[in-house]
Coordinates of C-alpha atoms in Angstrom, one line a residue:
X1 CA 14.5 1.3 -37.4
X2 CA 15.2 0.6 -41.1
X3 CA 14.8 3.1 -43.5
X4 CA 11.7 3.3 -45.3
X5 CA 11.6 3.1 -49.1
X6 CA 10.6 5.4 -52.0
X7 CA 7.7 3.4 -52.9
X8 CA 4.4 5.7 -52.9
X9 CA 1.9 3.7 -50.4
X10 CA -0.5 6.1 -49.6
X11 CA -1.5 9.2 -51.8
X12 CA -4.2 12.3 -50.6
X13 CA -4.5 15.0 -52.8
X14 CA -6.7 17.9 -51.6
X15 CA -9.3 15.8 -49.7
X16 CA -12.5 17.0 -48.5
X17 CA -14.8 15.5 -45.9
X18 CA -18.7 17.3 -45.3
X19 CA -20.7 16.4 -42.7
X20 CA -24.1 17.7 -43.2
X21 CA -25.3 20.6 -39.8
X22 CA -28.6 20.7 -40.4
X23 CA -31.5 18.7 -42.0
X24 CA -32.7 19.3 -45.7
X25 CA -36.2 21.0 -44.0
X26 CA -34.5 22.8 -41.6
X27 CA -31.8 24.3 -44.2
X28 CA -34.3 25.5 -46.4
X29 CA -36.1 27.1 -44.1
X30 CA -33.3 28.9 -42.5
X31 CA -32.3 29.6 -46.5
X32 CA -29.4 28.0 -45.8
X33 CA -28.1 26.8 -49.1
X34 CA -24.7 25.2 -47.9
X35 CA -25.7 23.4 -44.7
X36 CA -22.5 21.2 -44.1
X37 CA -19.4 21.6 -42.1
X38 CA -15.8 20.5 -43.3
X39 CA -14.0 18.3 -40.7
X40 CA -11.5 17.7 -43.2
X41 CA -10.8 20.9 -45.5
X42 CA -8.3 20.6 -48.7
X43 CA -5.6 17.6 -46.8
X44 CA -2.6 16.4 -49.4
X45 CA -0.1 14.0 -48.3
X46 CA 1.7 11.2 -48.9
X47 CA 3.1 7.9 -46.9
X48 CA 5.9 5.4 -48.2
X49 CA 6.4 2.1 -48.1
X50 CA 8.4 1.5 -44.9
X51 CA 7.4 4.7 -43.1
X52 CA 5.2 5.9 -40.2
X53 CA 3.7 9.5 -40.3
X54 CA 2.2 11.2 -37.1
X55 CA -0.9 13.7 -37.4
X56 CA -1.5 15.3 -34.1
X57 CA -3.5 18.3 -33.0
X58 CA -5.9 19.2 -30.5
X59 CA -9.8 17.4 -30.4
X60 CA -12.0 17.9 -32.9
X61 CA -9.2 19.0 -35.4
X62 CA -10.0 16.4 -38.0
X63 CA -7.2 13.4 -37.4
X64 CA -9.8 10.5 -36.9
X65 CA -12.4 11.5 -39.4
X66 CA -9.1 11.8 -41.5
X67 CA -8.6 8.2 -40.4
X68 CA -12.0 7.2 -41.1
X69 CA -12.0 8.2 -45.0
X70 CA -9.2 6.8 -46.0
X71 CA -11.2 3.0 -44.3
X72 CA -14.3 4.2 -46.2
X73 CA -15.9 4.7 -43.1
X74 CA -16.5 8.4 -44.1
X75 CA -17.4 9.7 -47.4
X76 CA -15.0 12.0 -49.2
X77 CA -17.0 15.3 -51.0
X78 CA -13.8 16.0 -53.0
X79 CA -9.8 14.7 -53.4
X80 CA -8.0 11.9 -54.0
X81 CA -7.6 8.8 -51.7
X82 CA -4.5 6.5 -53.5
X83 CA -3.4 3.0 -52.0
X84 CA -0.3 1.4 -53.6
X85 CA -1.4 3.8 -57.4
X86 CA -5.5 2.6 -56.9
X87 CA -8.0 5.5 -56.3
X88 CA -10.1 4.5 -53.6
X89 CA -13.0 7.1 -53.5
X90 CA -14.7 5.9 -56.7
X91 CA -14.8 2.0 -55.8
X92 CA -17.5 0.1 -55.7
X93 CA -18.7 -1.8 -52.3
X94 CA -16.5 -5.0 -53.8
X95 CA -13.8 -3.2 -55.1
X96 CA -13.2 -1.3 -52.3
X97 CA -13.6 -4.6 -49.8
X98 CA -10.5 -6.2 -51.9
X99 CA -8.6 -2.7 -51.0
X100 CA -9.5 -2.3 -47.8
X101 CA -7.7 -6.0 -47.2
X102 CA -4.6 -3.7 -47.4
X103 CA -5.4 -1.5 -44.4
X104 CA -5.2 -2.4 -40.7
X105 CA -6.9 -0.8 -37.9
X106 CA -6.0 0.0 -34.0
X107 CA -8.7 1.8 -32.5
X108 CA -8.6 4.0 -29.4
X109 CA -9.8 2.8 -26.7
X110 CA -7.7 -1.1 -26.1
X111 CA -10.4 -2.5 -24.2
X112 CA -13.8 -1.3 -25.3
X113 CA -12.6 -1.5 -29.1
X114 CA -12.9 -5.6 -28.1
X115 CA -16.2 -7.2 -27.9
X116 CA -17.1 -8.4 -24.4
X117 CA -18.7 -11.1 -25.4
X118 CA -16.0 -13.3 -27.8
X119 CA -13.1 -14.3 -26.5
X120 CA -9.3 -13.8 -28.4
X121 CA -9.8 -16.8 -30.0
X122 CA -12.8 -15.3 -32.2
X123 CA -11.9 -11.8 -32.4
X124 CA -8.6 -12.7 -34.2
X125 CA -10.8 -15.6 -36.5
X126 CA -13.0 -12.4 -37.2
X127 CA -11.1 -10.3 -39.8
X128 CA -10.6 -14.0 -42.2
X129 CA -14.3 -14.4 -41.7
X130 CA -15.3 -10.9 -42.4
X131 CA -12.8 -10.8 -46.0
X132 CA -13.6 -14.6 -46.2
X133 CA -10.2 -15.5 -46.7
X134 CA -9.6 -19.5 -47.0
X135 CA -7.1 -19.6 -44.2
X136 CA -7.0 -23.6 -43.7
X137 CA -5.6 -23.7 -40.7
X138 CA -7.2 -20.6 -38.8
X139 CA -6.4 -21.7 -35.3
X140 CA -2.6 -21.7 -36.8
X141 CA -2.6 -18.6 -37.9
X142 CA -3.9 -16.8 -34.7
X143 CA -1.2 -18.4 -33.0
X144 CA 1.3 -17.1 -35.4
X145 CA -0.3 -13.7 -34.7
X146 CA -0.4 -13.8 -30.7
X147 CA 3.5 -14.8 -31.1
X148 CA 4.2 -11.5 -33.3
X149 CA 2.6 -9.7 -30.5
X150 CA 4.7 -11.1 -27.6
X151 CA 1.2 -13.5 -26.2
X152 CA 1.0 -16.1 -24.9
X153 CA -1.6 -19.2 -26.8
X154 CA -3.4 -19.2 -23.5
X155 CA -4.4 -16.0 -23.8
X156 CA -7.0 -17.4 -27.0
X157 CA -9.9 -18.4 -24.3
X158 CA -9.5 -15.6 -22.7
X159 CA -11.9 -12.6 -22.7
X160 CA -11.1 -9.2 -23.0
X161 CA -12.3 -8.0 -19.3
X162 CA -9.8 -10.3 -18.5
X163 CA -6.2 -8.6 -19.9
X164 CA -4.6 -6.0 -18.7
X165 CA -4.6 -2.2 -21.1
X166 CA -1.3 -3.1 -22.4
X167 CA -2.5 -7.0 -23.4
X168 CA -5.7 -5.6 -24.6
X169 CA -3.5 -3.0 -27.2
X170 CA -1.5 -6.2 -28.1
X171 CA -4.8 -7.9 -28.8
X172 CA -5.4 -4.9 -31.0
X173 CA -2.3 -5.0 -32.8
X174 CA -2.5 -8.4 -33.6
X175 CA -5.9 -8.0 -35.1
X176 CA -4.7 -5.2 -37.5
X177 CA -2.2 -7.5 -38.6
X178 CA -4.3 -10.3 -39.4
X179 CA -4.6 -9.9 -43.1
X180 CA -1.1 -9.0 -43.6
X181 CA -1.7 -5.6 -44.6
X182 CA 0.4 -2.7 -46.0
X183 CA -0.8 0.1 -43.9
X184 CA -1.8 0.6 -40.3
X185 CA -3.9 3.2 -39.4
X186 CA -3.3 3.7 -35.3
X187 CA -5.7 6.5 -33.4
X188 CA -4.4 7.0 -30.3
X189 CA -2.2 3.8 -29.8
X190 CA -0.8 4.5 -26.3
X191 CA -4.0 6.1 -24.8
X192 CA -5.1 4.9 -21.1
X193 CA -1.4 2.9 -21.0
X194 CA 1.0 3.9 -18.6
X195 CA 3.9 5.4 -19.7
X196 CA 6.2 2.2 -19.1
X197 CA 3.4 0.0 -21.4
X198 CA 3.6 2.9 -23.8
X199 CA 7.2 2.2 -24.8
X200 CA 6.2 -1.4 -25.1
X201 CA 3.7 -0.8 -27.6
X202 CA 5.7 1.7 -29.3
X203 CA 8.8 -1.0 -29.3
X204 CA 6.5 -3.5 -30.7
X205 CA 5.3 -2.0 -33.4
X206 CA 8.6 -0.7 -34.7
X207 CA 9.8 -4.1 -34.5
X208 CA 7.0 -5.3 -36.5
X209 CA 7.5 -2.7 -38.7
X210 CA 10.7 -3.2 -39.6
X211 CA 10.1 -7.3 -40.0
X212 CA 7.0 -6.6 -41.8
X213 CA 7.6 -3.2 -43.7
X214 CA 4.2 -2.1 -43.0
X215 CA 3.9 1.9 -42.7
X216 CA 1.8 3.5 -40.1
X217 CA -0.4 6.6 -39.7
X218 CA -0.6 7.5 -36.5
X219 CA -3.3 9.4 -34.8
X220 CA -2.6 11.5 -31.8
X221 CA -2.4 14.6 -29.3
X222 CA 0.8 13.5 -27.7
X223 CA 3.8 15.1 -29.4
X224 CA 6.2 12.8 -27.3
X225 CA 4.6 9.8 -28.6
X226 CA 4.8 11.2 -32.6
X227 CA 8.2 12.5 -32.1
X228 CA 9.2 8.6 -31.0
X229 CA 8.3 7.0 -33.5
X230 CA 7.1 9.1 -36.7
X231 CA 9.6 9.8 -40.0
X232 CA 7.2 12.5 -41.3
X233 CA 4.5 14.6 -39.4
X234 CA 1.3 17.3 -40.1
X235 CA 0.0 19.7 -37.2
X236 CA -3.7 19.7 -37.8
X237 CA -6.1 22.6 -36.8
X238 CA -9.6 22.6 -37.9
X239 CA -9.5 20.1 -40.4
X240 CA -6.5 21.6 -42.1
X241 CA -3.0 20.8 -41.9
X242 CA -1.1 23.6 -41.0
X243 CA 2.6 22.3 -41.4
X244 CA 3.8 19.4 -42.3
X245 CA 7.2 17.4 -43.1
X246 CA 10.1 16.0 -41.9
X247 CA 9.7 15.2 -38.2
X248 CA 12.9 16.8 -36.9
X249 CA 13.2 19.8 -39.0
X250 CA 9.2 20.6 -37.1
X251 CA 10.3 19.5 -33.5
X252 CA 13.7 21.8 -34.3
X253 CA 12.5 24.1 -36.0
X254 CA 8.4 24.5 -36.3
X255 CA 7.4 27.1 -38.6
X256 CA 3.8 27.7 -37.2
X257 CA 2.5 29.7 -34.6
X258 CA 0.2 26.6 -33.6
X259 CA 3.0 24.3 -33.8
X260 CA 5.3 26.2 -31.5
X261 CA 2.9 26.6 -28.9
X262 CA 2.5 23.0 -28.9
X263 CA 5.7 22.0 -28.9
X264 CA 6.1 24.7 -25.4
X265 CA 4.0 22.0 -23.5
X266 CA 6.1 19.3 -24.1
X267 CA 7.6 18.5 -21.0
X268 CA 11.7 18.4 -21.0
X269 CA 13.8 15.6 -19.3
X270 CA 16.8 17.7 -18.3
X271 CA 15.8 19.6 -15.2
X272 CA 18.1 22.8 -16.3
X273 CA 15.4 23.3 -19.3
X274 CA 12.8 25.2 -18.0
X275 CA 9.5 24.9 -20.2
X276 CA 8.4 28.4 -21.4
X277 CA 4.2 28.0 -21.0
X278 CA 2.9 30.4 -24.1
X279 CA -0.9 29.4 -23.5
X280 CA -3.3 29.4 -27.0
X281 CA -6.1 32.2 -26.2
X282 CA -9.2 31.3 -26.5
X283 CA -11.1 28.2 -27.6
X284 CA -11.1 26.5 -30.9
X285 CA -13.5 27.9 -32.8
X286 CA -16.4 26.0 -34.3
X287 CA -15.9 24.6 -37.7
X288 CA -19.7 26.2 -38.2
X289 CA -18.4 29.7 -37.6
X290 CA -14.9 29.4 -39.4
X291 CA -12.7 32.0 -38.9
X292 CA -12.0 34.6 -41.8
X293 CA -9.0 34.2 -43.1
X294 CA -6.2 32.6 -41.2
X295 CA -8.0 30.4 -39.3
X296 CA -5.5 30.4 -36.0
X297 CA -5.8 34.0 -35.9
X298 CA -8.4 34.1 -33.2
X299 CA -5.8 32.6 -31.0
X300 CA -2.5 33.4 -32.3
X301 CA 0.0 35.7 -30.8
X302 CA 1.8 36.8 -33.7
X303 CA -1.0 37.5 -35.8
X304 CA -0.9 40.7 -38.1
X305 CA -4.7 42.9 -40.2
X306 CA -3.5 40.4 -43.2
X307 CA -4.3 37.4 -41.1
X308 CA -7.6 37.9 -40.4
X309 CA -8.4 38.9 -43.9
X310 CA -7.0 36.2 -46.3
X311 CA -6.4 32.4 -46.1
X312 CA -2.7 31.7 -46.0
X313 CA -1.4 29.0 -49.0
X314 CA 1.0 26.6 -48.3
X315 CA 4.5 27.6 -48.3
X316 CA 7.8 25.8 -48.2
X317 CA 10.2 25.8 -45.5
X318 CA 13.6 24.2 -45.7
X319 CA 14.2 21.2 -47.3
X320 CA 10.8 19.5 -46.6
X321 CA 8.9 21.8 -44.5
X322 CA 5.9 23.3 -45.3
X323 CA 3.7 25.7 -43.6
X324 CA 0.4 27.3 -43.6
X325 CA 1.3 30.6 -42.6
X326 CA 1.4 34.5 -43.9
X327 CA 4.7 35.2 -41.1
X328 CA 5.9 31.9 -40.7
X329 CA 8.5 31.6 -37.8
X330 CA 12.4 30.5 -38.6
X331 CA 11.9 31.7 -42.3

């Protein structure tokens, strides 16, 4: 894999995503004067040209929702959303459609992310029709796109009950690349694929990436997957991320609490590592009853009275490492 450039693509500074909890009748009522829940709280980082950085973290920690403001697909209270030096979050509907041209999508689920009802064919004709791109030769084009992807042309009247998880994700891929965008945002790109079809997928798109020099953002709870294939990644945890940096200074050397238990259910190769299970008490809390203070506390082994009193800032670790963290671990 080449190496990726020092070209800023992607740019968040302190972003903020609200979901309203409860209806403007109810809230007053209940004299509720802030009725809205962060599922992304105060989230800075930035992506290069060239490069592909892993978010992981359990459910509900954010990563998608993440994934869905930087599409537009959810709307950003506060912070900075920048693509290639353009804000995004004050665009208009037009403006942002001409951005958004930029950005590819692979969704979750390889199959049910396809309509039923259209076959290859016209789910790769979509995203030219949707932008209304004047691709002259269409049929061309998708052809040229089913070869990137390692298909077949006769797989263009088929229908998507009809491929297998691994064709279906290739399907997907192919799709994201259809407007020859700059960034790919992947949630969950190997989910439901056995592990041989993972490495596929995971081959194919570092090949692409290094013919192409798109960068990635992948979305996901498997560390094995991240540590494959990502040059930078954040441990999220309620909508924060609590460290962040350089891939394997964080799988060598993680700093958090959260991190490290994480990392202890990783299963090893060599048979003469035994995996230490440290187990996370408790549940995660809910983002509408937040913690006080460090948010992890609840459930974190290592926790000291100053955790559970005041919010840890982010701290640097290293060389580029950084941590949210009063007692961060390997300081």
């Amino acid at each position: 894999m080449s190496a990726p450039s020092q070209q800023k693509l992607l740019e968040i500074d302190h972003l903020r995503v609200r979901f309203r909890s409860l209806g403007p009748v109810k809230a007053l009522l209940k004299g509720n004067k802030d009725p809205y829940l962060d599922a992304v709280a105060d989230v800075s980082m930035t992506l290069l040209q060239g490069e592909t950085y892993g978010i992981v973290g359990e459910s509900g920690a954010g990563k998608t929702t993440l994934g869905r403001a930087i599409v537009g697909l959810a709307d950003s209270a506060s912070g900075s959303i920048r693509l290639n030096g353009t804000e995004l979050t004050n665009l208009s509907n037009n403006e942002f459609r001409q951005q958004r041209r930029q950005i590819g999508m692979m969704f979750q689920d390889p199959v049910a992310s396809l309509s039923p009802r259209l076959t290859i064919r016209s789910l790769l004709s979509e995203p030219f029709q949707i932008h209304q791109v004047n691709v002259k030769q269409i049929d061309q084009s998708i052809k040229r796109l089913l070869n990137m992807v390692g298909l077949l042309p006769d797989f263009l009247d088929r229908y998507p009950h009809e491929l297998s998880g691994g064709q279906a994700r290739r399907v997907g891929v192919a799709r994201a690349l259809a407007l020859e965008p700059r960034l790919i945002i992947a949630d969950e790109p190997t989910a439901g694929l056995d592990v041989s079809v993972q490495g596929e997928i995971l081959n194919l798109m570092a090949d692409l990436q290094d013919q192409l020099r798109i960068s990635y953002l992948i979305i996901s709870h498997n560390l094995p997957v991240v540590r494959h294939v990502s040059d930078k990644i954040a441990i999220m945890y309620l909508g924060r991320f609590v460290e962040q940096g350089d891939a394997e200074s964080i799988f060598s050397r993680p700093g958090h609490p959260y991190t490290k238990v994480l990392l202890e259910g990783v299963p090893q190769p060599d048979p003469d590592k035994r995996r230490k299970i440290i187990s996370i008490e408790g549940e995660v809390p809910s983002l509408a009853n937040r913690p006080i203070g460090c948010e992890f506390h609840t459930r974190c082994s290592y926790a000291q009275p100053r955790c559970n009193q005041e919010q840890p800032s982010l701290q640097k670790l290293g060389s580029n490492q950084y941590v949210r963290c009063h007692f961060p671990l390997n300081r």
